[in-house]
Structures are given as structure tokens and as C-alpha cells.
Coordinates of C-alpha atoms in Angstrom, one line a residue:
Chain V
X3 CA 0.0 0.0 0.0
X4 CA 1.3 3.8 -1.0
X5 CA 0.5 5.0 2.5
X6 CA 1.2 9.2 2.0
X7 CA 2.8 10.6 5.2
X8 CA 2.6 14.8 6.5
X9 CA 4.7 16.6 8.4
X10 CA 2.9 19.6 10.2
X11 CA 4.9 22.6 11.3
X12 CA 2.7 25.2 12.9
X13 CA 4.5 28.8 13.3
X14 CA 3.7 32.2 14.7
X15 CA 4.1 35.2 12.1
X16 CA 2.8 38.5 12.0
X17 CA 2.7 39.0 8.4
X18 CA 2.9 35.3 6.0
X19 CA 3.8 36.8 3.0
X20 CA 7.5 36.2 3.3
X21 CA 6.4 32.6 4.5
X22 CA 4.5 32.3 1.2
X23 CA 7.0 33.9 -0.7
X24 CA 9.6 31.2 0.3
X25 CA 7.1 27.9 0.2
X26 CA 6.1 29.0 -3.4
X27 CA 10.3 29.1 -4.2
X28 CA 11.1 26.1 -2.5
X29 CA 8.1 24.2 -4.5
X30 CA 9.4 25.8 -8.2
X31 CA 13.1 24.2 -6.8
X32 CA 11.2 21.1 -6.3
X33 CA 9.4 20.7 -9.8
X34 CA 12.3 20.7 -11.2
X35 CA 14.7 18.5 -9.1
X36 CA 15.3 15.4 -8.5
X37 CA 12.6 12.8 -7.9
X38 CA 12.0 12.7 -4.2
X39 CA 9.1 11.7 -1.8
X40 CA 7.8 15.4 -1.5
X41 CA 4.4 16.0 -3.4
X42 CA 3.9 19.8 -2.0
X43 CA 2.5 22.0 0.6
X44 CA -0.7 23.6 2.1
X45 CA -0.4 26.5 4.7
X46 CA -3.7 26.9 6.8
X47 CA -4.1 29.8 8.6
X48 CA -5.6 29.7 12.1
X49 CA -9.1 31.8 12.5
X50 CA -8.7 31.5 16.3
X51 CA -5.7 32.5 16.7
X52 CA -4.4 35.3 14.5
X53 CA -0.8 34.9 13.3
X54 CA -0.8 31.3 13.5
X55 CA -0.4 29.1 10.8
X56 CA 0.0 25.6 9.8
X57 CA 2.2 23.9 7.2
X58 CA 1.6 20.6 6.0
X59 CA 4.2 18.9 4.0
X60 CA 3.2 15.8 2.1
X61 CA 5.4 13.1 0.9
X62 CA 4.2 10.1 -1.1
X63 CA 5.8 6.9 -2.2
X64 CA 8.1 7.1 -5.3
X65 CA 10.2 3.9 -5.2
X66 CA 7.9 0.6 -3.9
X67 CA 10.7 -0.6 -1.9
X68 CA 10.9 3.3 0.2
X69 CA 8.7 4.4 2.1
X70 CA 7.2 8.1 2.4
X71 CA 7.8 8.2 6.0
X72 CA 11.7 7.4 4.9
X73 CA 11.1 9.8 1.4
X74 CA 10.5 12.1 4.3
X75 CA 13.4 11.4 6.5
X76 CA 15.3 11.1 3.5
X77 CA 14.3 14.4 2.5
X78 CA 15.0 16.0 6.3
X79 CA 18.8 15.4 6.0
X80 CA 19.4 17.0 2.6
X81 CA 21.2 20.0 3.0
X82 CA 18.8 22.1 0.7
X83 CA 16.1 21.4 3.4
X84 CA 17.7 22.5 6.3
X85 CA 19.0 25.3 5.1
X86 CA 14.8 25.8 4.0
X87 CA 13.9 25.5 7.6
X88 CA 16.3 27.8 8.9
X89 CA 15.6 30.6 6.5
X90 CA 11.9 29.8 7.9
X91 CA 13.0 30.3 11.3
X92 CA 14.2 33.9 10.3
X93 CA 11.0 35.0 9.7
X94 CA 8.2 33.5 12.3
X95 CA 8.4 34.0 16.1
X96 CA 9.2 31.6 18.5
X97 CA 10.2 28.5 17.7
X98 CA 8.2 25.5 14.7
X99 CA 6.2 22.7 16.1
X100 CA 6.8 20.1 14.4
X101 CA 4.3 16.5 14.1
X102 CA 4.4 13.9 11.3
X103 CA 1.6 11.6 10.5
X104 CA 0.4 8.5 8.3
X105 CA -2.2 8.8 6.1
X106 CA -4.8 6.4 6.6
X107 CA -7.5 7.5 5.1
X108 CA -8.1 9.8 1.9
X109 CA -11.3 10.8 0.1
X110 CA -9.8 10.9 -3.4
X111 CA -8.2 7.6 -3.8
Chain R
X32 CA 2.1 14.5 -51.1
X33 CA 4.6 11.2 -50.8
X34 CA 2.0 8.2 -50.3
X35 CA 4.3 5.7 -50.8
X36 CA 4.2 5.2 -46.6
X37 CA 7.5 2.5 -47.5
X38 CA 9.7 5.1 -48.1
X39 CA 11.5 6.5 -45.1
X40 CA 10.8 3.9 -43.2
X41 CA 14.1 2.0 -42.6
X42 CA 15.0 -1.5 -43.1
X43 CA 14.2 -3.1 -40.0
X44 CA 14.7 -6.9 -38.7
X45 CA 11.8 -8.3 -37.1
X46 CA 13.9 -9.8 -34.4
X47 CA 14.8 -6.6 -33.7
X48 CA 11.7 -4.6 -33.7
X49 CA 10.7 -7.4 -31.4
X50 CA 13.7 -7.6 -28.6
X51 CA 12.9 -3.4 -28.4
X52 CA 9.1 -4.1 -27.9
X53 CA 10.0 -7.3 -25.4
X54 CA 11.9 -4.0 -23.5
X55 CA 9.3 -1.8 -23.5
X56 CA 6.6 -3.6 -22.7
X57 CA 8.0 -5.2 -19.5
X58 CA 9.0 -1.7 -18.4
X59 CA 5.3 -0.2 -18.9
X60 CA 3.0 -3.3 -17.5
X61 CA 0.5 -3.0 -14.8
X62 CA 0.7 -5.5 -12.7
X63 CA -2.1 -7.6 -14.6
X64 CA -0.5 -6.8 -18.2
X65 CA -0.2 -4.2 -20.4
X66 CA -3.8 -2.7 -21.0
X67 CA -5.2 -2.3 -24.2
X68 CA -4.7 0.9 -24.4
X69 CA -0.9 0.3 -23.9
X70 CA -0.4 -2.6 -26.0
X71 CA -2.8 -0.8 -29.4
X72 CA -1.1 2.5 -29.0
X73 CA 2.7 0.7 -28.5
X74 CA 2.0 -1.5 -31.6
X75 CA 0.5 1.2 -34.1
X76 CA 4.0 3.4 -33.3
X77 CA 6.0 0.2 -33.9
X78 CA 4.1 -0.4 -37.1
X79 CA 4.6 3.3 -38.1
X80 CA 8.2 3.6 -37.4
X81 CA 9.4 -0.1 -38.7
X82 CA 6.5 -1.6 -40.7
X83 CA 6.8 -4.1 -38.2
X84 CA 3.8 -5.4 -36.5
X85 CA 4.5 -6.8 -33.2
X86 CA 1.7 -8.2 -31.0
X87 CA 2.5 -6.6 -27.5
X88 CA 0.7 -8.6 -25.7
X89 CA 2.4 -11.9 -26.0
X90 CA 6.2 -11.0 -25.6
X91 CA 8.1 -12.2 -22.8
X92 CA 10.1 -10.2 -20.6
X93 CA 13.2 -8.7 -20.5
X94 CA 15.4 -7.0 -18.0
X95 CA 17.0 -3.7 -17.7
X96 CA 20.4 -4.9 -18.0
X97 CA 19.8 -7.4 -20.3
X98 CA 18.2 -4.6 -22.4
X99 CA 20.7 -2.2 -22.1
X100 CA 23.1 -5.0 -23.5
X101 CA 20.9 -5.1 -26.2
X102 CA 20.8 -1.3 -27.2
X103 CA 24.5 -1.0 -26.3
X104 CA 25.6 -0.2 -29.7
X105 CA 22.6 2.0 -30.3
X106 CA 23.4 6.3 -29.5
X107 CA 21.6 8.3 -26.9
X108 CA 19.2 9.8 -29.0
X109 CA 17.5 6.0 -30.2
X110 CA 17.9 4.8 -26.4
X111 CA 16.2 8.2 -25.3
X112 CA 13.3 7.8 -28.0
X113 CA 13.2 4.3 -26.7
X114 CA 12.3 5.6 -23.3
X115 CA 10.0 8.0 -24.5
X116 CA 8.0 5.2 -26.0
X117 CA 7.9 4.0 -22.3
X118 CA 7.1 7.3 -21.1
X119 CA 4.2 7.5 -23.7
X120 CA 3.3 3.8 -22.6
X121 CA 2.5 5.2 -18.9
X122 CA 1.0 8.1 -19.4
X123 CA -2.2 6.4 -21.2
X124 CA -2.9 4.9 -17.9
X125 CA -4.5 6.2 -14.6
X126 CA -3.7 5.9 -12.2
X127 CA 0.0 5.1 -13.3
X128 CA 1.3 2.7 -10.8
X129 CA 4.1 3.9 -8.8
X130 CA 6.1 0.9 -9.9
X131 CA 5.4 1.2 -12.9
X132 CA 6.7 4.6 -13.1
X133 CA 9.7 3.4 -10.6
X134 CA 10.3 0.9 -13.0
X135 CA 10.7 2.6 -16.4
X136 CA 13.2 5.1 -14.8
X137 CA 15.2 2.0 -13.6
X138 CA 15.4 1.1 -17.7
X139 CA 16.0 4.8 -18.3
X140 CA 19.0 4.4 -15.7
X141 CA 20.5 1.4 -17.2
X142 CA 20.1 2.9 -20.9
X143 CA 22.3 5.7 -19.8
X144 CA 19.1 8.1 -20.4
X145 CA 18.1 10.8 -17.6
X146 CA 15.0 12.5 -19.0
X147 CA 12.6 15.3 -17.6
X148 CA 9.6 13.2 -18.8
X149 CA 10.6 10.1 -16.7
X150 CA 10.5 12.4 -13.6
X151 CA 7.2 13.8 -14.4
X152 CA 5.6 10.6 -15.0
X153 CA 6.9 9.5 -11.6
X154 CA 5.4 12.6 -9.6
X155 CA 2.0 11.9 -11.8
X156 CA 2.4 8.3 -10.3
X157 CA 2.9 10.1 -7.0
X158 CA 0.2 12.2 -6.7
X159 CA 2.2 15.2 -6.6
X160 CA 0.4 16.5 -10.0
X161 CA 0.8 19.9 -8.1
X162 CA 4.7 19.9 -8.6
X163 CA 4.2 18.1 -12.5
X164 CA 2.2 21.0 -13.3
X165 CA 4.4 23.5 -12.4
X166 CA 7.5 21.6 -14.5
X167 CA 4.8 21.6 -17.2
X168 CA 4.1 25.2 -16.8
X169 CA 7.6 26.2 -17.5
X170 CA 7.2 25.7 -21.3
X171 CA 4.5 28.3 -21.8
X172 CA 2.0 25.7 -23.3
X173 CA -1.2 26.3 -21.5
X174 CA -2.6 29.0 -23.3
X175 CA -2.3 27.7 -26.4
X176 CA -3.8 24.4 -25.8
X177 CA -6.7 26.1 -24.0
X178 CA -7.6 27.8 -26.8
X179 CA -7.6 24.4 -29.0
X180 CA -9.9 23.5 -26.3
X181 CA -12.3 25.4 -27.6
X182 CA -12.3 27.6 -24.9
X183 CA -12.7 31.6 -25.6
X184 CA -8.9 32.6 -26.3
X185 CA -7.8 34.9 -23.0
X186 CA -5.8 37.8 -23.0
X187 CA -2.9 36.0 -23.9
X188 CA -0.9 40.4 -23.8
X189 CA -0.7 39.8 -20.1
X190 CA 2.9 38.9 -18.8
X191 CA 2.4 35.4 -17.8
X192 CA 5.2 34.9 -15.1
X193 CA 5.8 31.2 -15.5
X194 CA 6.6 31.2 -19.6
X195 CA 10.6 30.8 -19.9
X196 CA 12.8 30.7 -22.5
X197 CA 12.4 30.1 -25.5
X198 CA 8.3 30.6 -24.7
X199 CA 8.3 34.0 -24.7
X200 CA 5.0 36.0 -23.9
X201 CA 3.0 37.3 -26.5
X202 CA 3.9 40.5 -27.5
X203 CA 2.6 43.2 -29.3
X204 CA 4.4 43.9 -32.0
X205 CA 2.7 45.6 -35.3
X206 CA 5.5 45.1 -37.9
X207 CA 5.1 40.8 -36.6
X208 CA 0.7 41.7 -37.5
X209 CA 2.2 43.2 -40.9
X210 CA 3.9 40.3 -42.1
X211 CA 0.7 38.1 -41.1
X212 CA -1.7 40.4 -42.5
X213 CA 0.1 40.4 -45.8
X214 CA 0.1 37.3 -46.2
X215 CA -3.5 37.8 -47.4
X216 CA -2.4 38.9 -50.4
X217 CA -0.2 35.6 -51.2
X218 CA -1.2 33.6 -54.1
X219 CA -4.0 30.7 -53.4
X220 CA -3.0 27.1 -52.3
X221 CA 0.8 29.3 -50.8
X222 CA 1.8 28.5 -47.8
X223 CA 1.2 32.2 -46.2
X224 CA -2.1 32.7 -47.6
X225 CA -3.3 29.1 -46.4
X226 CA -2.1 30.1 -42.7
X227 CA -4.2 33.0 -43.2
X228 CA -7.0 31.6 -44.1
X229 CA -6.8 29.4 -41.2
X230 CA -6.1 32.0 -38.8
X231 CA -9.5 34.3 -40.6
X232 CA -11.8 31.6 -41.1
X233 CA -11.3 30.7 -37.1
X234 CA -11.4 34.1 -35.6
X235 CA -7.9 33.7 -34.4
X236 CA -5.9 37.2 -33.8
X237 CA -2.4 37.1 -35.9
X238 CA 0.9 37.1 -33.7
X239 CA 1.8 40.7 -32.9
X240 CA -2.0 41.6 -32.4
X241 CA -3.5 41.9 -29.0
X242 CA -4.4 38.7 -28.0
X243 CA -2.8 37.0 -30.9
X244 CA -0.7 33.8 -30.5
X245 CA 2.9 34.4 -29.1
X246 CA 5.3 34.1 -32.7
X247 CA 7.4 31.0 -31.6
X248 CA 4.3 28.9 -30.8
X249 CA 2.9 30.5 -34.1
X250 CA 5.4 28.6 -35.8
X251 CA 2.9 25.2 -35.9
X252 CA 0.5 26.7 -37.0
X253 CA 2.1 26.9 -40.8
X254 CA 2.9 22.7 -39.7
X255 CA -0.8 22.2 -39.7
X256 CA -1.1 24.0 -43.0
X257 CA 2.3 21.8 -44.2
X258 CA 1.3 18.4 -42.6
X259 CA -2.5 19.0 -43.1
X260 CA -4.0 18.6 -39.3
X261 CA -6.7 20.3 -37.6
X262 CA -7.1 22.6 -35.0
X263 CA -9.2 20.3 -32.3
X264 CA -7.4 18.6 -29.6
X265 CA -7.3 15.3 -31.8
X266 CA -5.9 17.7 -34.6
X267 CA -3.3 19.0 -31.9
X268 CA -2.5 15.6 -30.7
X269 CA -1.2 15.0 -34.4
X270 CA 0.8 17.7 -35.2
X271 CA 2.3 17.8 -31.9
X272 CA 3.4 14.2 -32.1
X273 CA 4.4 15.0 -35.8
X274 CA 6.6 18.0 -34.8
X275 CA 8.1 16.3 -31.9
X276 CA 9.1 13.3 -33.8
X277 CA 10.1 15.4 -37.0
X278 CA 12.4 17.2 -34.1
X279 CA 16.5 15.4 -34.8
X280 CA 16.7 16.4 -31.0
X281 CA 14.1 14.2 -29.1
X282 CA 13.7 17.1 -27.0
X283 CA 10.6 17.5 -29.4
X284 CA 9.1 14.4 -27.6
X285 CA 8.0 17.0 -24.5
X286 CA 5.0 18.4 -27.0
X287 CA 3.2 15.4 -27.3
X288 CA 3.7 14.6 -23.3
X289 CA 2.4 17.3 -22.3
X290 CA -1.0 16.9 -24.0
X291 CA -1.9 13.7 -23.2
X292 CA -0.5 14.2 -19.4
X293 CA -2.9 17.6 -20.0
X294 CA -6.0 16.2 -22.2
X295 CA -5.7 12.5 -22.1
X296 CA -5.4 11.5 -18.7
X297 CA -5.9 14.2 -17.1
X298 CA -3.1 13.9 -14.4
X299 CA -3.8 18.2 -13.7
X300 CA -7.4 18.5 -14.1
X301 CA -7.4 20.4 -10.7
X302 CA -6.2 23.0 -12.7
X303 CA -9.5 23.4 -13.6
X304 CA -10.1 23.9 -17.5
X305 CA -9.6 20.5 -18.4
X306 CA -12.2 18.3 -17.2
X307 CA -14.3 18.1 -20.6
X308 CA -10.6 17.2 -22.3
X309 CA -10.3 14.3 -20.4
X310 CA -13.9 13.1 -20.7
X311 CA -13.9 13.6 -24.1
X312 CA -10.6 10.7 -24.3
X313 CA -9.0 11.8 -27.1
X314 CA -6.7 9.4 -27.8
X315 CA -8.5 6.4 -26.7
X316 CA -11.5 7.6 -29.5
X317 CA -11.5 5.8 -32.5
X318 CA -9.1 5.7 -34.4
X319 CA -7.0 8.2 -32.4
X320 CA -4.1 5.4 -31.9
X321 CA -3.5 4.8 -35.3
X322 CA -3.9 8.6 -36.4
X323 CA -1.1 9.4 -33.7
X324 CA 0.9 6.8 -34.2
X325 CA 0.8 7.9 -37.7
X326 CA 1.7 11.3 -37.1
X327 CA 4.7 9.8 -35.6
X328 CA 5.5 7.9 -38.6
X329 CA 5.2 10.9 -40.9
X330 CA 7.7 13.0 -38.3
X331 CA 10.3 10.6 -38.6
X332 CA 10.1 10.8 -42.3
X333 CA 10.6 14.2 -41.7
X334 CA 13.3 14.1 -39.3
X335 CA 15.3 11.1 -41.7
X336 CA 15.0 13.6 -45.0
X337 CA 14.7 17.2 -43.6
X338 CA 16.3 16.9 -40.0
X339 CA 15.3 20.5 -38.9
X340 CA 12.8 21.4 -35.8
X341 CA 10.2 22.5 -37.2
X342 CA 10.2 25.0 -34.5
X343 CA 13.0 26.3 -35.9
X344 CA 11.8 27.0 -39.8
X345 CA 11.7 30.2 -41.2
X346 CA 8.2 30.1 -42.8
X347 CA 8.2 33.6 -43.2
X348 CA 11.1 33.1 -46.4
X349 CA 8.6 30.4 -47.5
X350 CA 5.5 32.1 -47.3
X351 CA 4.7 32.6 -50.8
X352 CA 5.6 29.3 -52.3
X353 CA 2.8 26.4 -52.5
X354 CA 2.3 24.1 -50.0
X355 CA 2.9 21.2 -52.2
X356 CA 6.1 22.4 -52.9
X357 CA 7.0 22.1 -49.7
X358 CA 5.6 18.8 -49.0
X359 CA 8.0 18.1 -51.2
X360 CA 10.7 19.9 -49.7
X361 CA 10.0 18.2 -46.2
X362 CA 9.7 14.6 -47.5
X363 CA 6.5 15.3 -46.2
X364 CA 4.7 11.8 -46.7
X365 CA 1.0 11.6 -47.4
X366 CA -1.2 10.2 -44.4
X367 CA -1.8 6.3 -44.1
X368 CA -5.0 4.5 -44.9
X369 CA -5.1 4.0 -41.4
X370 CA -5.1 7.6 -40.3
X371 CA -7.4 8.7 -42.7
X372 CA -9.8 5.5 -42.1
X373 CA -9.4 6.4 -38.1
X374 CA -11.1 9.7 -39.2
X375 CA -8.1 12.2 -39.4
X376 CA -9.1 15.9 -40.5
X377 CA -7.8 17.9 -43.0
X378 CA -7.1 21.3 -41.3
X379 CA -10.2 23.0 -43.4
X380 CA -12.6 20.4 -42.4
X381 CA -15.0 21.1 -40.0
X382 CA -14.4 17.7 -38.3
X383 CA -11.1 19.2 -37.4
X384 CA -12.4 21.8 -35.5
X385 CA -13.3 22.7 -32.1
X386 CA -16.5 23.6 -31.2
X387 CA -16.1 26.9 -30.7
X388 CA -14.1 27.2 -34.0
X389 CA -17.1 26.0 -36.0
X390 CA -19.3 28.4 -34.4
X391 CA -16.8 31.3 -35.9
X392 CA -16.6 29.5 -39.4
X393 CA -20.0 29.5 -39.5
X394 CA -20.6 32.7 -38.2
X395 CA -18.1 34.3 -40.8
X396 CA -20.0 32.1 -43.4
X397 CA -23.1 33.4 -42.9
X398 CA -21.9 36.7 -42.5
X399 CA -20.4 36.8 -46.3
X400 CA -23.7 34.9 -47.6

């Protein structure tokens, strides 16, 4: 089974624009690269608390013999990536939260 | 126009036809077999290219390695149109199975080919049609297909961000509108005044015109005049497979990917104008195999006696000569009995138009009556 696996990072920012700014240019990086677990992103912003937001990073199965938890983990140690999350942590307050799921259940498939 | 559909086609040993099939086919199979899809569209190119006819549902399998052993003495552009069979071969079906997708880049590995089309098949097989469409993006292709949609052309003026090199934005630019308009004045049956008539009779606005197509995609427009395709998605899915293959630098292969990951499938219908596309299955209608696979068949005739991108012609110095002339010129072979049986349009049939393009010829025809 191609179980899909999320990574949540929630975040405090005043403004997300420069959040956005650098999601949308690490996804255009991504189209083009090399073949990895990382399917893309959604940011939800929290209507209870103002200047919270959510990121969830999804990863699916590209090799049958991976995986996305590992495409994941895999993904975590590049040096591209952490040098992502540490131009993220120059623009939000505080520090991420970071949570990582299995999907097990999805209405489109 | 050539019909002799022998010549250009090159001498090929059915052993041989048949080891390359036994290689594709084991890279593209679901895990209950190739579908029919597959195995038609797989066997009609075969047919086209080599004259061969290879059932591919009955071969036996064969290994990466082993097949690279095979194609060893073969160059990187036959290995890379090899995979791009395979990469065609996947993207007929959805959902394409991640190890399906896993394992035709394992044969593109071992066939020394690293291709942007294996990657995108992969992330369709993903799920991560998000990212696919933005690799797709890059080549400036949507607006043009959405108007052979037969959707109401856009402004297509407006700086669109994501078109790159060499898909540059429509500009405005009246001396380009000049050299379109005048090519009203060309002599009937010319190649100029037959673009012109397409671009009138459909309500199209000439390159340089405000909304008008952006001049390099322009350029195959005059290859549907030339190769004598229409202007529906089915026409487009022929003259883009034509073009690419016609291409010497299998580059050209990326045209007729996109549209069927665009129309066919419909791996980026969340994109949300292509939902009728895909219902409408273009390539698995009737006779849509054999009139692509033809198109392909024609394009290497092209590429094996012409060897130019067509992308690359300057129709503008040909304008004014006639079209047969430069058939001729191309090696341009006439269309098979098949593609013309499987119902392929001449580009001033009304069975090679869109909906909305039939509404403008018929419009403009009623106004002159």
C-alpha cells in the first residue's frame, strides 16, 4: 500500500507573505529536481488565533521498496532542506512545532 | 504528397523490432498486463516507425540490464526515443502505478538516459500533480492548448510569469501583424495565404495583435497548413506528435507529453479547465491510436530527410511558395490509410475543429452569404 505521510509545522508570524514567498520558491526548486518523496505543501491559517499558521508537508511513495515516512526522512537530511527550515525560522516567532503523520484514510483515492 | 508510406521507413529486422518491444513492454506493464490501451497505442507506433507489426501482448520479458546490453551499440538519441515510448506507454494509464513509473526510470537508468519526462511521469504516479504542473508550466503551453480547447482565447498580452525561454510572452508587435496580414495577399493554395485563411476563417488574432498567438508557438500553425492537421485537440495531438518526432533532438518528444499528461489522462485536471478534455478521451477515440501513431510515422520521415525542428523554420522566407512544394521539400509523406480511415481531418474540415471554432466559421460564413 502507497500509504502518504505529513509533516505539520505550525509557526507564529505577524505578516505570511515572506512565509509564502519562500514555500512558493522552494516548490518551483522542487518541480524541477530530482525525484523525491515530496508532493507539495498547504499552509492553513488559524481563524482562532491570529498569526498562527500551519504547514503541512506531504510526501508520497516514489520507489515501492521506500517508504514516504523514509522519502520524508530522507528528504530532512538534505542540505537544501535545512538550510529551507532555517531561512523559515528567520521569519516566524518563537520556535516551529513540528508533528508527522500516516495517512490512513483519503477521500480521493 | 509522398503516399508511398515505405519510403522512409528504414529497413528493420523483425527480431529486432521485437527484442525493443519485449523491453518496453516489461518496463510499462500494470501488474495484470499491459492494457489495451498500452499494448494498441505501442503496436501502431512500432508499425509506423518499422512496418513491423508486433503483438505486445504476447512477448516475454526482458530486463533492464539485459536490455541495455541489447541497445549497447545503439546512441543516446535512439535509447532516449526508446524511453520515450515507455514514457508515452504510462502516461495512457491512470492511475499510473508507482512501480510502474519506478520501473521505467530504472530502464532509463540502465540505458544511460536521464529525461525530464521520466521524472514527471513519476510525480504523476505520486500524486504530486501539483509539482508536474508547475514543471509543465515552464514551457508556456497552457494558453495555447486552452484555446484548441475550444475555450474563448484569454488575453494572452498579459505577462504570464511562469513562460521561460524560448516561450516567450505574447507580445505586441505591429511590424510581426504586418507580415501576417500580408500574407493575405499571397497567391491561393501558398503556404502564407493558407495560414491565413486558417487564422481568418477561425477568428484567431495574428501574432503581434492583442491577443494574438505568441510568434514562436505561431510557428505550428504553418505545420498544420504543411502536414494538413486540424485545430481540435485530436488535430493537436497530431501535429504535436508530428513536430516532436520530426524534431532530430528528441527534446521535441516533450510536446506530445504534455498533451496527453494535460488532455488524455488528465493527471492536472485540478487546474481546472480540463475536465471536458479528459472526458472527451481523445486518444482512446476511434481511431486516435493509429492517427497518432501515424503522425509519428510521418515526423520521422521528416526528421530522416529534412532533419530540422520545425520550430525552428523560417516560414516567413517560405510564405509565398505552395504548399505542395513544400511537402516536397519536407519529405512530407502523405497520411496512411489507417489515419485517414481512423477519421483524421484535414485542417479546413469542419471535423477538425473545435467547437467553438465551427461556431466562428459558421458565423463568418453566414456573414459573407
Amino acid at each position: 500500500m502507497n500509504r502518504n505521510f505529513s509533516q505539520t509545522i505550525t509557526v507564529r508570524c505577524d505578516d505570511p507573505a515572506p512565509l509564502l514567498a519562500l514555500i512558493a520558491e522552494w516548490d518551483l526548486n522542487q518541480s524541477t529536481g530530482e525525484i523525491m518523496g515530496y508532493m507539495g505543501t498547504r499552509v492553513l491559517a488559524d481563524r482562532e488565533k491570529l498569526g498562527h499558521y500551519m504547514i503541512i508537508a506531504d510526501f508520497g511513495v516514489v520507489d515501492p521498496n521506500v517508504s514516504a515516512a523514509d522519502e520524508a526522512a530522507r528528504n530532512n537530511a538534505r542540505p537544501e532542506t535545512r538550510a529551507f527550515a532555517e531561512r523559515v525560522r528567520e521569519i516566524i516567532d518563537g520556535e516551529p512545532e513540528y508533528h508527522h503523520f500516516d495517512e490512513i484514510y483519503r477521500t480521493d483515492r | 504528397m509522398d503516399s508511398d508510406r515505405t519510403v522512409g521507413i528504414d529497413d528493420h529486422d523483425v527480431d529486432e523490432v521485437t527484442l525493443v518491444a519485449r523491453g518496453i513492454a516489461t518496463a510499462v506493464a500494470p501488474e495484470g498486463g499491459l492494457t489495451d490501451v498500452q499494448a494498441e497505442l505501442l503496436e501502431a507506433i512500432a508499425s509506423a516507425l518499422t512496418g513491423v507489426s508486433v503483438d505486445y501482448r504476447t512477448l516475454e520479458p526482458l530486463g533492464p540490464e539485459e536490455y541495455a546490453d541489447i541497445l549497447s551499440g545503439r546512441d543516446i538519441v535512439y535509447r532516449r526515443r526508446i524511453v520515450h515510448h515507455m514514457v508515452l506507454g504510462e502516461l495512457v494509464l491512470r492511475p499510473i502505478p508507482v512501480v510502474v513509473a519506478h520501473r521505467v526510470a530504472t530502464y532509463a537508468l540502465a540505458l544511460g538516459v536521464n529525461d525530464d519526462f521520466v521524472r514527471v511521469a513519476r510525480r504523476y504516479a505520486q500524486g504530486a500533480y501539483g509539482l508536474a504542473w508547475m514543471d509543465l508550466q515552464r514551457n508556456g503551453f497552457v494558453e495555447h492548448v486552452r484555446e484548441a480547447s475550444g475555450e474563448e482565447p484569454s488575453d494572452k498580452v498579459a505577462p504570464r510569469g511562469s513562460a521561460a525561454d524560448p516561450f516567450e510572452p505574447a507580445q505586441v508587435d505591429p511590424e510581426l501583424a504586418a507580415r501576417w496580414s500580408a500574407f493575405e495577399g499571397l497567391p491561393p493554395e501558398s503556404l502564407g495565404r493558407s495560414v491565413w485563411e486558417m487564422y481568418d476563417g477561425r477568428g484567431f488574432g495574428f501574432p503581434g495583435t492583442p491577443g494574438g498567438a505568441p510568434k514562436y508557438l505561431a510557428q505550428h500553425d504553418f505545420v498544420h497548413v504543411l502536414a494538413d492537421y486540424g485545430t481540435n485537440l485530436k488535430g493537436e495531438l497530431e501535429v504535436f506528435g508530428f513536430i516532436g518526432r520530426a524534431d532530430p533532438d528528441p527534446k521535441g518528444f516533450a510536446w506530445l507529453a504534455t498533451l496527453i499528461g494535460l488532455f488524455e489522462t488528465g493527471y492536472i485536471s485540478s487546474a481546472g479547465f480540463f475536465d471536458r478534455d479528459v472526458r472527451e478521451r481523445n486518444i482512446r477515440a476511434p481511431g486516435m491510436l493509429q492517427r497518432v501513431a501515424d503522425a509519428i510515422g510521418r515526423g520521422k520521415v521528416v526528421c530522416d530527410r529534412y532533419g530540422v525542428d520545425l520550430f525552428e523554420v523560417d516560414y516567413y522566407d517560405l510564405a509565398a511558395r505552395p504548399v505542395g512544394e513544400l511537402r516536397e521539400l519536407l519529405g512530407l509523406p502523405a497520411k496512411s490509410t489507417a489515419a485517414i480511415e481512423g477519421g483524421s481531418a484535414g485542417l479546413f474540415d469542419l471535423e477538425g475543429m473545435s467547437e467553438h471554432q465551427r461556431r466562428v466559421v459558421a458565423q463568418r460564413r453566414g456573414d459573407e452569404t
